[in-house]
Amino acid sequence: MLFRVASFSPKTSILLSLFCKSSYAFFFHSKSFTCLSFNYTSMRIVCNAKKQPKSLVSIVREAAHFSTTSAEALLQNSTDRGTRMSRKKARREAPEMILRVKLDLCSKNGDLAEALRLYDEARANNVQLNVHHYNVLLYLCSSESDGNEERGGDFVRLDKGFEIFKQMGIDKVEPNEATFTNVSRLAATKKDPELAFDLVKKMKGHGIVPRLRSYGPALFEFCKMGMADKAYEVDLHMMDNGVVAEETELSALLRVSSEVKREEKVYEMMHRLRATVRQVSEDTAAVMEDWFTSKGAAEVGAEKWDVGKVKKGVLEGGGGWHGQGWLGKGSWRVVRAMMDETGVCQSCGEKLVCIDIDPEETENFARALAKLACEKEARNNFAKFQEWLQRHGPFDAVVDGANLGLANQHTFSFAQIARVVNQLRQISPSKKLPLVVLHKSRVTGGPAQHPNNKRLLESWKKAGALYSTPQGSNDDWYWLYAAVSSKCLLVTNDEMRDHLFNLLGNSFFPRWKEKHQVRLKPSSDGLILHMPPPYSIVIQESEQGSWHIPTVTGDDLETPRQWICATRTRPHK
């Protein structure tokens, strides 16, 4: 059904052709005319065969504000959109962009041969390469071969990489951190860690801050070649630039220190691993076991030491280590062991200690957590929760309601939460109900509508022991902040390993979690609370000189964690 249209001005005719196939669609469905329908809702337009407007012009006149200027603006917007689309299309079809897409595909597939063919073709056609193009090419040249290359293929690949890097300089394309890192890999693969390290040093001259991966090629190659002093030099350069070595780097430094019998450096790396990593991977565990069973380890250590000085070192260090050097003499007995519930080693009988957390660290962590939560959540939502917590807290325990309600269940169980809440209340020093954090959808829908569950939720709400997080929020931020700020137990089986928790860093958070997380173990009688261990799961050095090193093997309620227990076969007397 169409409007009967009288005569139109040229501009109106253009508009009709641009925006509608029918006058009905033109008037009611064009986004450009929504303002007309909103501003003139009182104007009734009857579109039927009997009462059809005589012309669209008369409708426009009744609206009174649809001017020639408005038409021109709409035409201009249409032209601008067309221009933008043309520009985007031109960018997509530009030789540089086509080359980028093809090189990225080569990178994904590890296809160096095709990438080099594209590079030669681009140069022959005078295509301008940018830093991204060069970085992809250098990355592929620096990647380790799969062993299927012909004899000498590695050298051809590496030489081609250096040739491309040289051409990058000729083209005056400014390198970035990825450029230097890739060329460092080329140098290290060519067994030239000196060049790899020199490239890292040159970054500063280009205003580039090296990253941990920038140092890897030089550091690992020096370690492989047994050049310990050069490896320590790289390590020192890292520290001077604020780059923190992680387990892989420290493990490599530990291995080379053991191989060249630098016992003081082995001791240093052991303690850096204690402070940085806490539980070691199987690869690092093997390096440590190799050291303790070596002849060099048996030969180092003091037969007599100042007991008072060692005790003072333990006290100042917060417990679990003294830092006074190797104690004792003779070979080591190295076994894999487990700890009992109180932290007593089932191999040597030594009891592990619980290392205190500095209260100031906890306060700083709570503030950092709140700041992150406000950035990720709607600020007003989290601020309201903080105010609510001030009024109703602190609590002796916080319950991750969603995790607990579904623990060992196919459907959400409020009864299961209630049983755990009652257990927590019984062991609470204040006999106060724990805080249950649940998403709003859990509190208003589904099983929450059952009369018994309604009464239960209402009783928690009246007691100030229930907080329902708003729609669209992530309740993880709420229960974690409540537990940290209240300095209390947190009941959840969530391992807290995803991206959200990675934002919190790997220093304080694991220590806090170790001392505050209560996990739930299924049993025939329901869920059993598995309380935090009364000892710290971290590398520990005893006052008698023995070592206990937690590994990543195990660490669940069914399979206890394995520890390396290293004690002297001739105990100190």
Coordinates of C-alpha atoms in Angstrom, one line a residue:
M1 CA 0.0 0.0 0.0
L2 CA 1.5 3.3 -1.1
F3 CA 1.0 7.0 -0.3
R4 CA -0.3 8.9 -3.2
V5 CA 2.4 11.4 -3.9
A6 CA 1.9 14.7 -5.7
S7 CA 4.9 16.6 -7.0
F8 CA 8.2 16.6 -5.1
S9 CA 11.2 18.8 -5.1
P10 CA 14.4 17.2 -6.5
K11 CA 15.8 16.7 -3.0
T12 CA 12.7 15.0 -1.7
S13 CA 12.8 12.7 -4.8
I14 CA 16.4 11.7 -4.0
L15 CA 15.5 11.0 -0.4
L16 CA 12.7 8.7 -1.5
S17 CA 14.9 6.8 -3.8
L18 CA 17.6 6.5 -1.1
F19 CA 15.6 5.4 1.9
C20 CA 12.5 3.5 0.9
K21 CA 11.0 1.0 -1.4
S22 CA 7.5 2.1 -0.2
S23 CA 6.3 5.3 1.4
Y24 CA 5.1 3.3 4.4
A25 CA 8.6 1.9 5.0
F26 CA 10.0 5.4 4.3
F27 CA 7.9 7.0 7.0
F28 CA 8.0 4.4 9.8
H29 CA 11.2 2.4 9.4
S30 CA 14.0 4.6 8.3
K31 CA 16.3 5.4 11.2
S32 CA 16.7 8.9 9.8
F33 CA 13.0 9.5 10.5
T34 CA 12.7 8.1 14.0
C35 CA 12.8 11.6 15.3
L36 CA 9.7 12.4 13.3
S37 CA 7.6 9.6 14.8
F38 CA 8.8 10.5 18.4
N39 CA 8.3 14.3 18.1
Y40 CA 4.9 14.1 16.5
T41 CA 3.2 11.2 18.2
S42 CA 0.0 13.2 18.5
M43 CA -0.2 13.4 14.7
R44 CA -2.5 10.6 13.6
I45 CA -1.8 9.1 10.1
V46 CA -4.4 6.7 8.8
C47 CA -3.0 4.5 6.0
N48 CA -5.9 2.8 4.3
A49 CA -7.6 3.0 1.0
K50 CA -10.3 5.4 2.1
K51 CA -8.3 7.8 4.3
Q52 CA -4.9 7.9 2.6
P53 CA -3.1 11.2 2.7
K54 CA -3.3 13.0 -0.6
S55 CA 0.5 13.5 -0.7
L56 CA 3.6 13.0 1.3
V57 CA 4.2 16.7 1.0
S58 CA 1.1 17.5 3.0
I59 CA 2.3 15.2 5.8
V60 CA 5.6 16.9 5.8
R61 CA 3.9 20.3 6.0
E62 CA 1.8 19.1 9.0
A63 CA 5.1 18.0 10.7
A64 CA 6.3 21.5 10.0
H65 CA 9.9 20.9 10.9
F66 CA 11.2 18.6 8.1
S67 CA 13.2 21.2 6.2
T68 CA 15.4 21.3 3.2
T69 CA 18.3 21.6 5.6
S70 CA 17.4 18.3 7.2
A71 CA 17.2 16.7 3.8
E72 CA 20.7 18.0 2.9
A73 CA 22.0 16.7 6.2
L74 CA 20.7 13.2 5.5
L75 CA 22.2 13.3 2.1
Q76 CA 25.5 14.4 3.5
N77 CA 25.4 11.6 6.1
S78 CA 24.7 9.1 3.4
T79 CA 27.6 10.4 1.3
D80 CA 29.9 10.3 4.4
R81 CA 29.0 6.7 5.1
G82 CA 29.7 5.8 1.5
T83 CA 33.1 7.5 1.7
R84 CA 34.0 5.7 4.9
M85 CA 33.0 2.4 3.4
S86 CA 35.1 3.1 0.3
R87 CA 38.1 3.9 2.5
K88 CA 37.7 0.7 4.5
K89 CA 37.4 -1.3 1.3
A90 CA 40.5 0.4 -0.1
R91 CA 42.5 -0.4 3.1
R92 CA 41.4 -4.0 3.0
E93 CA 42.4 -4.3 -0.6
A94 CA 45.7 -2.5 -0.2
P95 CA 48.8 -4.7 -1.1
E96 CA 50.2 -4.1 2.4
M97 CA 47.0 -5.4 4.1
I98 CA 46.8 -8.4 1.8
L99 CA 50.4 -9.2 2.5
R100 CA 49.8 -8.9 6.3
V101 CA 46.8 -11.4 6.1
K102 CA 48.8 -13.9 4.1
L103 CA 51.9 -13.6 6.4
D104 CA 49.7 -14.1 9.5
L105 CA 48.3 -17.3 8.0
C106 CA 51.9 -18.4 7.4
S107 CA 52.7 -17.7 11.0
K108 CA 49.7 -19.7 12.2
N109 CA 50.7 -22.7 10.0
G110 CA 54.5 -22.3 10.6
D111 CA 55.0 -22.1 6.8
L112 CA 58.4 -20.3 6.4
A113 CA 58.8 -21.2 2.7
E114 CA 55.6 -19.5 1.7
A115 CA 56.3 -16.5 3.9
L116 CA 59.7 -16.1 2.2
R117 CA 58.1 -16.4 -1.2
L118 CA 55.6 -13.7 -0.3
Y119 CA 58.5 -11.5 1.0
D120 CA 60.4 -11.8 -2.3
E121 CA 57.3 -11.1 -4.3
A122 CA 56.4 -8.0 -2.2
R123 CA 59.9 -6.6 -2.7
A124 CA 59.8 -7.2 -6.4
N125 CA 56.5 -5.4 -6.6
N126 CA 57.7 -2.5 -4.4
V127 CA 55.2 -3.2 -1.6
Q128 CA 56.0 -1.2 1.5
L129 CA 56.7 -3.5 4.4
N130 CA 56.0 -2.3 8.0
V131 CA 57.2 -3.6 11.4
H132 CA 54.5 -6.2 11.6
H133 CA 55.5 -7.7 8.3
Y134 CA 59.1 -7.9 9.3
N135 CA 58.3 -9.3 12.8
V136 CA 56.3 -12.2 11.3
L137 CA 59.1 -13.0 9.0
L138 CA 61.7 -12.9 11.7
Y139 CA 59.6 -14.9 14.0
L140 CA 59.3 -17.7 11.4
C141 CA 63.0 -17.6 10.7
S142 CA 63.8 -17.8 14.5
S143 CA 61.4 -20.6 15.2
E144 CA 62.9 -24.0 15.8
S145 CA 62.8 -26.4 12.9
D146 CA 60.7 -29.6 13.1
G147 CA 63.7 -31.7 12.1
N148 CA 62.5 -32.3 8.5
E149 CA 64.7 -29.7 6.9
E150 CA 67.4 -30.8 4.6
R151 CA 71.0 -30.7 5.9
G152 CA 72.1 -27.1 6.3
G153 CA 68.5 -25.9 6.2
D154 CA 68.9 -24.4 9.7
F155 CA 71.8 -22.2 8.5
V156 CA 69.9 -21.0 5.5
R157 CA 66.9 -20.1 7.6
L158 CA 69.0 -18.2 10.2
D159 CA 71.0 -16.4 7.5
K160 CA 67.8 -15.4 5.8
G161 CA 66.5 -14.0 9.1
F162 CA 69.6 -11.8 9.5
E163 CA 69.3 -10.7 5.9
I164 CA 65.7 -9.6 6.5
F165 CA 66.7 -7.8 9.7
K166 CA 69.4 -5.9 7.8
Q167 CA 66.9 -5.0 5.0
M168 CA 64.6 -3.7 7.8
G169 CA 67.3 -1.2 8.7
I170 CA 67.9 -0.2 5.1
D171 CA 64.1 0.5 4.8
K172 CA 64.3 2.6 7.9
V173 CA 61.5 0.6 9.6
E174 CA 61.8 1.3 13.4
P175 CA 62.2 -2.0 15.3
N176 CA 60.2 -2.8 18.5
E177 CA 60.6 -5.2 21.4
A178 CA 59.3 -8.2 19.3
T179 CA 61.9 -7.4 16.6
F180 CA 64.8 -7.5 19.0
T181 CA 63.5 -10.6 20.7
N182 CA 63.1 -12.5 17.4
V183 CA 66.6 -11.5 16.3
S184 CA 68.0 -12.6 19.7
R185 CA 66.4 -16.0 19.1
L186 CA 68.1 -16.1 15.7
A187 CA 71.5 -15.4 17.4
A188 CA 70.9 -17.9 20.2
T189 CA 69.9 -20.6 17.7
K190 CA 73.2 -19.8 15.9
K191 CA 75.0 -20.5 19.2
D192 CA 75.9 -16.9 19.6
P193 CA 74.4 -15.8 23.0
E194 CA 76.8 -12.9 23.1
L195 CA 75.1 -11.3 20.1
A196 CA 71.7 -12.2 21.6
F197 CA 72.6 -10.3 24.8
D198 CA 74.0 -7.4 22.8
L199 CA 70.7 -7.0 21.0
V200 CA 68.9 -6.8 24.3
K201 CA 71.3 -4.1 25.5
K202 CA 70.6 -2.1 22.4
M203 CA 66.9 -1.9 23.1
K204 CA 67.4 1.0 25.6
G205 CA 68.9 3.1 22.7
H206 CA 65.6 2.7 20.9
G207 CA 63.5 3.7 23.9
I208 CA 62.3 0.1 24.4
V209 CA 62.0 -1.6 27.8
P210 CA 63.1 -5.3 27.6
R211 CA 60.6 -7.9 28.7
L212 CA 61.3 -11.3 30.3
R213 CA 61.1 -13.1 26.9
S214 CA 63.7 -10.7 25.6
Y215 CA 66.3 -12.1 27.9
G216 CA 65.4 -15.8 27.4
P217 CA 67.5 -16.5 24.2
A218 CA 70.7 -15.2 25.7
L219 CA 70.2 -16.6 29.2
F220 CA 69.2 -20.1 28.2
E221 CA 71.9 -20.4 25.7
F222 CA 74.6 -19.3 28.2
C223 CA 73.2 -21.8 30.6
K224 CA 73.2 -24.6 28.0
M225 CA 76.8 -23.8 27.1
G226 CA 77.9 -23.8 30.8
M227 CA 78.9 -20.2 30.7
A228 CA 77.6 -19.5 34.2
D229 CA 79.3 -16.1 34.7
K230 CA 77.7 -14.7 31.5
A231 CA 74.3 -16.2 32.6
Y232 CA 74.7 -14.3 35.9
E233 CA 75.5 -11.1 34.0
V234 CA 72.2 -11.5 32.0
D235 CA 70.4 -12.2 35.3
L236 CA 71.8 -9.0 36.8
H237 CA 70.8 -7.0 33.7
M238 CA 67.3 -8.3 34.1
M239 CA 67.1 -7.2 37.8
D240 CA 68.6 -3.7 36.9
N241 CA 65.7 -3.3 34.4
G242 CA 63.0 -4.4 36.8
V243 CA 62.4 -7.8 35.0
V244 CA 61.6 -10.6 37.5
A245 CA 62.9 -14.1 36.6
E246 CA 60.3 -16.8 36.8
E247 CA 60.6 -20.6 37.4
T248 CA 62.0 -21.5 34.0
E249 CA 64.8 -18.9 34.2
L250 CA 65.6 -19.7 37.9
S251 CA 65.6 -23.4 37.1
A252 CA 68.1 -22.9 34.3
L253 CA 70.4 -20.8 36.6
L254 CA 70.1 -23.4 39.3
R255 CA 71.1 -26.1 36.9
V256 CA 74.2 -24.3 35.5
S257 CA 75.2 -23.3 39.1
S258 CA 75.0 -27.0 40.1
E259 CA 77.0 -28.1 37.0
V260 CA 79.9 -25.6 37.6
K261 CA 79.8 -26.3 41.4
R262 CA 78.9 -22.8 42.4
E263 CA 77.2 -23.8 45.7
E264 CA 76.6 -20.2 46.8
K265 CA 74.6 -19.6 43.6
V266 CA 72.7 -22.8 44.0
Y267 CA 71.7 -21.6 47.5
E268 CA 70.7 -18.2 46.1
M269 CA 68.5 -19.8 43.4
M270 CA 66.8 -22.1 45.9
H271 CA 65.7 -19.1 47.9
R272 CA 64.7 -17.1 44.9
L273 CA 62.5 -20.1 43.9
R274 CA 61.1 -20.2 47.4
A275 CA 60.1 -16.5 47.2
T276 CA 58.9 -16.5 43.6
V277 CA 57.4 -19.9 42.8
R278 CA 56.6 -21.7 46.1
Q279 CA 55.6 -25.1 44.5
V280 CA 58.0 -26.3 41.8
S281 CA 57.3 -28.1 38.6
E282 CA 58.5 -31.6 37.9
D283 CA 61.3 -30.3 35.7
T284 CA 62.6 -28.0 38.5
A285 CA 62.2 -30.7 41.1
A286 CA 64.4 -33.0 39.0
V287 CA 67.1 -30.2 38.9
M288 CA 66.9 -29.9 42.7
E289 CA 67.1 -33.7 43.2
D290 CA 70.2 -33.8 40.9
W291 CA 71.9 -31.1 43.0
F292 CA 71.2 -32.8 46.4
T293 CA 72.4 -36.2 45.1
S294 CA 75.6 -34.7 43.6
K295 CA 79.1 -35.0 45.0
G296 CA 79.3 -31.2 45.2
A297 CA 76.3 -31.0 47.5
A298 CA 77.8 -33.5 49.9
E299 CA 81.0 -31.5 50.1
V300 CA 79.5 -28.1 51.0
G301 CA 78.2 -26.9 54.3
A302 CA 79.3 -25.8 57.7
E303 CA 79.8 -28.5 60.3
K304 CA 79.4 -26.0 63.1
W305 CA 77.3 -22.8 63.1
D306 CA 76.0 -20.1 65.3
V307 CA 72.6 -21.4 66.4
G308 CA 71.6 -18.0 67.7
K309 CA 72.3 -16.4 64.4
V310 CA 70.3 -19.1 62.6
K311 CA 67.3 -18.5 64.9
K312 CA 67.6 -14.8 64.4
G313 CA 67.5 -15.3 60.6
V314 CA 64.4 -17.4 60.9
L315 CA 62.7 -14.8 63.1
E316 CA 63.6 -11.9 60.7
G317 CA 62.6 -13.9 57.7
G318 CA 59.1 -14.6 59.0
G319 CA 59.7 -18.3 59.5
G320 CA 60.5 -21.3 57.2
W321 CA 64.0 -20.2 56.3
H322 CA 67.1 -18.7 57.7
G323 CA 69.3 -17.7 54.7
Q324 CA 72.6 -18.4 56.6
G325 CA 74.0 -20.9 54.0
W326 CA 74.3 -24.6 53.8
L327 CA 74.3 -26.3 57.2
G328 CA 75.8 -29.7 57.9
K329 CA 78.3 -32.0 56.1
G330 CA 78.0 -35.2 54.2
S331 CA 75.7 -36.8 51.6
W332 CA 72.0 -36.1 51.4
R333 CA 69.1 -38.5 51.7
V334 CA 66.6 -37.4 49.0
V335 CA 63.1 -38.9 48.9
R336 CA 59.6 -38.0 47.8
A337 CA 57.4 -37.7 50.9
M338 CA 54.0 -36.4 52.1
M339 CA 53.0 -34.4 55.1
D340 CA 50.4 -35.5 57.7
E341 CA 47.5 -33.2 58.7
T342 CA 49.7 -31.3 61.2
G343 CA 52.6 -30.8 58.8
V344 CA 54.9 -33.5 60.0
C345 CA 57.1 -35.0 57.2
Q346 CA 56.3 -38.7 57.0
S347 CA 59.9 -39.4 56.0
C348 CA 62.1 -37.5 58.4
G349 CA 59.6 -36.6 61.1
E350 CA 60.4 -32.8 60.9
K351 CA 57.5 -30.5 61.4
L352 CA 56.9 -27.7 58.9
V353 CA 56.0 -24.3 60.1
C354 CA 53.2 -21.8 59.3
I355 CA 54.6 -18.6 57.9
D356 CA 52.8 -15.5 59.0
I357 CA 51.2 -13.1 56.6
D358 CA 52.0 -9.4 57.3
P359 CA 48.7 -7.6 58.3
E360 CA 49.8 -4.6 56.2
E361 CA 50.1 -6.9 53.2
T362 CA 46.6 -8.0 53.7
E363 CA 45.3 -4.4 53.9
N364 CA 47.2 -3.5 50.7
F365 CA 45.8 -6.6 49.0
A366 CA 42.2 -5.7 50.0
R367 CA 42.6 -2.2 48.6
A368 CA 44.1 -3.5 45.3
L369 CA 41.3 -6.0 45.0
A370 CA 38.6 -3.3 45.6
K371 CA 40.2 -1.1 42.9
L372 CA 40.3 -4.0 40.4
A373 CA 36.7 -4.9 41.2
C374 CA 35.5 -1.3 40.7
E375 CA 37.2 -1.3 37.3
K376 CA 35.6 -4.5 36.2
E377 CA 32.2 -4.1 37.8
A378 CA 29.8 -1.2 37.7
R379 CA 31.4 1.1 40.3
N380 CA 28.2 1.9 42.1
N381 CA 27.4 -1.8 42.5
F382 CA 30.6 -2.6 44.2
A383 CA 30.7 0.6 46.3
K384 CA 27.2 -0.3 47.7
F385 CA 28.6 -3.8 48.6
Q386 CA 31.5 -2.2 50.5
E387 CA 29.1 0.0 52.4
W388 CA 26.9 -3.0 53.2
L389 CA 29.9 -4.9 54.4
Q390 CA 30.9 -2.1 56.7
R391 CA 27.4 -2.3 58.3
H392 CA 27.1 -6.0 58.6
G393 CA 30.7 -7.3 58.8
P394 CA 33.2 -8.5 59.7
F395 CA 32.4 -12.2 59.3
D396 CA 34.3 -15.3 60.5
A397 CA 33.6 -17.1 57.2
V398 CA 32.4 -16.3 53.7
V399 CA 30.6 -18.8 51.5
D400 CA 30.7 -18.9 47.7
G401 CA 27.1 -19.9 47.5
A402 CA 27.0 -20.8 43.8
N403 CA 30.0 -23.1 44.1
L404 CA 28.7 -24.8 47.3
G405 CA 25.1 -25.1 46.0
L406 CA 26.3 -27.1 43.0
A407 CA 29.1 -29.1 44.7
N408 CA 28.7 -32.8 44.0
Q409 CA 25.1 -32.0 42.8
H410 CA 23.3 -32.1 39.4
T411 CA 20.8 -29.4 40.6
F412 CA 21.3 -26.4 42.8
S413 CA 20.8 -27.3 46.5
F414 CA 20.0 -24.7 49.2
A415 CA 19.8 -27.5 51.8
Q416 CA 23.5 -28.3 51.1
I417 CA 24.4 -24.6 51.7
A418 CA 22.3 -24.6 54.9
R419 CA 24.2 -27.6 56.3
V420 CA 27.6 -26.1 55.7
V421 CA 26.4 -22.7 57.0
N422 CA 25.3 -24.4 60.3
Q423 CA 28.7 -26.3 60.5
L424 CA 30.5 -23.0 60.1
R425 CA 28.4 -21.3 62.7
Q426 CA 29.2 -24.0 65.2
I427 CA 33.0 -23.7 64.8
S428 CA 32.8 -19.9 64.6
P429 CA 34.4 -18.1 67.6
S430 CA 31.6 -15.6 67.7
K431 CA 28.9 -18.1 66.8
K432 CA 27.8 -15.7 64.0
L433 CA 26.4 -16.9 60.7
P434 CA 28.8 -16.8 57.8
L435 CA 28.2 -14.5 54.9
V436 CA 26.6 -16.3 51.9
V437 CA 27.2 -14.6 48.6
L438 CA 24.8 -15.5 45.8
H439 CA 23.9 -14.0 42.4
K440 CA 20.5 -12.2 42.3
S441 CA 19.2 -14.8 39.8
R442 CA 19.9 -17.6 42.4
V443 CA 17.9 -15.7 45.1
T444 CA 14.9 -14.9 43.0
G445 CA 14.4 -17.8 40.5
G446 CA 14.3 -21.5 40.2
P447 CA 14.7 -23.5 43.5
A448 CA 14.6 -20.2 45.4
Q449 CA 10.8 -20.1 44.9
H450 CA 10.3 -23.3 47.0
P451 CA 8.6 -22.3 50.3
N452 CA 11.4 -23.9 52.4
N453 CA 14.1 -22.1 50.5
K454 CA 12.2 -18.8 50.6
R455 CA 12.1 -19.1 54.4
L456 CA 15.8 -20.0 54.6
L457 CA 16.8 -17.0 52.4
E458 CA 14.6 -14.7 54.4
S459 CA 16.2 -15.8 57.7
W460 CA 19.7 -15.2 56.3
K461 CA 18.7 -11.8 54.9
K462 CA 17.2 -10.7 58.3
A463 CA 20.4 -11.8 60.0
G464 CA 22.5 -9.8 57.6
A465 CA 24.2 -13.0 56.4
L466 CA 23.1 -12.9 52.7
Y467 CA 24.2 -10.7 49.9
S468 CA 22.8 -11.0 46.4
T469 CA 25.0 -9.6 43.7
P470 CA 23.3 -7.5 41.0
Q471 CA 22.4 -8.6 37.5
G472 CA 25.4 -8.6 35.2
S473 CA 28.0 -8.7 38.0
N474 CA 30.6 -11.4 38.7
D475 CA 30.1 -12.7 42.2
D476 CA 33.7 -13.9 42.5
W477 CA 34.8 -10.3 43.2
Y478 CA 32.3 -10.0 46.0
W479 CA 33.0 -13.2 48.0
L480 CA 36.8 -12.8 47.6
Y481 CA 36.8 -9.2 48.8
A482 CA 34.5 -10.0 51.7
A483 CA 36.8 -12.8 52.9
V484 CA 40.0 -10.7 52.4
S485 CA 38.7 -7.6 54.1
S486 CA 37.2 -9.7 57.0
K487 CA 40.5 -11.6 57.3
C488 CA 38.4 -14.8 57.5
L489 CA 37.8 -18.2 56.0
L490 CA 36.6 -18.6 52.5
V491 CA 34.5 -21.7 51.7
T492 CA 34.8 -22.7 48.0
N493 CA 36.1 -25.4 45.8
D494 CA 36.9 -22.9 43.1
E495 CA 40.7 -23.2 42.4
M496 CA 40.8 -19.5 41.6
R497 CA 43.1 -20.0 38.6
D498 CA 41.3 -18.3 35.8
H499 CA 42.0 -14.9 34.2
L500 CA 40.2 -12.9 36.9
F501 CA 42.4 -14.3 39.6
N502 CA 45.6 -14.0 37.5
L503 CA 45.0 -10.2 37.6
L504 CA 45.8 -10.4 41.3
G505 CA 49.4 -11.5 40.7
N506 CA 51.3 -14.5 42.0
S507 CA 52.9 -13.2 45.1
F508 CA 50.5 -12.5 48.0
F509 CA 47.4 -14.2 46.6
P510 CA 48.6 -17.8 46.8
R511 CA 49.8 -17.3 50.3
W512 CA 46.5 -15.8 51.3
K513 CA 44.5 -18.6 49.6
E514 CA 46.6 -21.3 51.3
K515 CA 45.8 -20.0 54.8
H516 CA 42.1 -19.0 54.2
Q517 CA 40.5 -21.4 51.7
V518 CA 38.2 -24.1 53.1
R519 CA 37.5 -26.8 50.5
L520 CA 34.6 -29.3 50.5
K521 CA 35.1 -33.0 50.3
P522 CA 32.1 -35.3 49.4
S523 CA 31.3 -38.2 51.7
S524 CA 28.5 -40.6 52.4
D525 CA 27.2 -38.1 55.1
G526 CA 27.3 -35.1 52.7
L527 CA 30.1 -32.5 52.4
I528 CA 33.1 -32.4 54.9
L529 CA 34.9 -29.2 55.5
H530 CA 38.6 -29.5 54.6
M531 CA 40.3 -26.7 56.6
P532 CA 43.5 -24.9 55.5
P533 CA 46.7 -26.7 56.5
P534 CA 48.4 -25.6 59.7
Y535 CA 51.7 -25.2 57.8
S536 CA 52.8 -23.2 54.7
I537 CA 53.0 -25.0 51.4
V538 CA 56.3 -23.4 50.3
I539 CA 60.0 -24.4 50.1
Q540 CA 61.2 -24.6 53.7
E541 CA 64.7 -24.6 55.1
S542 CA 65.0 -25.8 58.7
E543 CA 67.2 -24.6 61.5
Q544 CA 69.0 -28.0 61.3
G545 CA 69.8 -27.5 57.6
S546 CA 67.3 -29.9 56.0
W547 CA 65.0 -28.9 53.1
H548 CA 61.4 -29.6 52.2
I549 CA 60.2 -28.6 48.7
P550 CA 56.6 -28.8 47.6
T551 CA 56.0 -30.0 44.0
V552 CA 52.9 -29.6 41.8
T553 CA 52.3 -33.3 41.9
G554 CA 49.1 -34.1 43.8
D555 CA 47.4 -31.2 45.6
D556 CA 43.8 -32.4 45.8
L557 CA 41.7 -33.9 48.6
E558 CA 42.2 -37.5 47.3
T559 CA 45.9 -37.2 46.2
P560 CA 48.1 -35.5 48.7
R561 CA 50.9 -33.3 47.5
Q562 CA 54.4 -34.8 47.0
W563 CA 57.3 -33.0 48.7
I564 CA 61.0 -33.5 48.2
C565 CA 62.6 -34.2 51.5
A566 CA 66.4 -33.6 51.6
T567 CA 68.2 -34.3 54.9
R568 CA 71.8 -35.1 55.7
T569 CA 72.6 -38.7 56.3
R570 CA 74.9 -37.6 59.1
P571 CA 72.6 -35.4 61.3
H572 CA 74.1 -32.5 63.2
K573 CA 74.8 -33.1 66.8

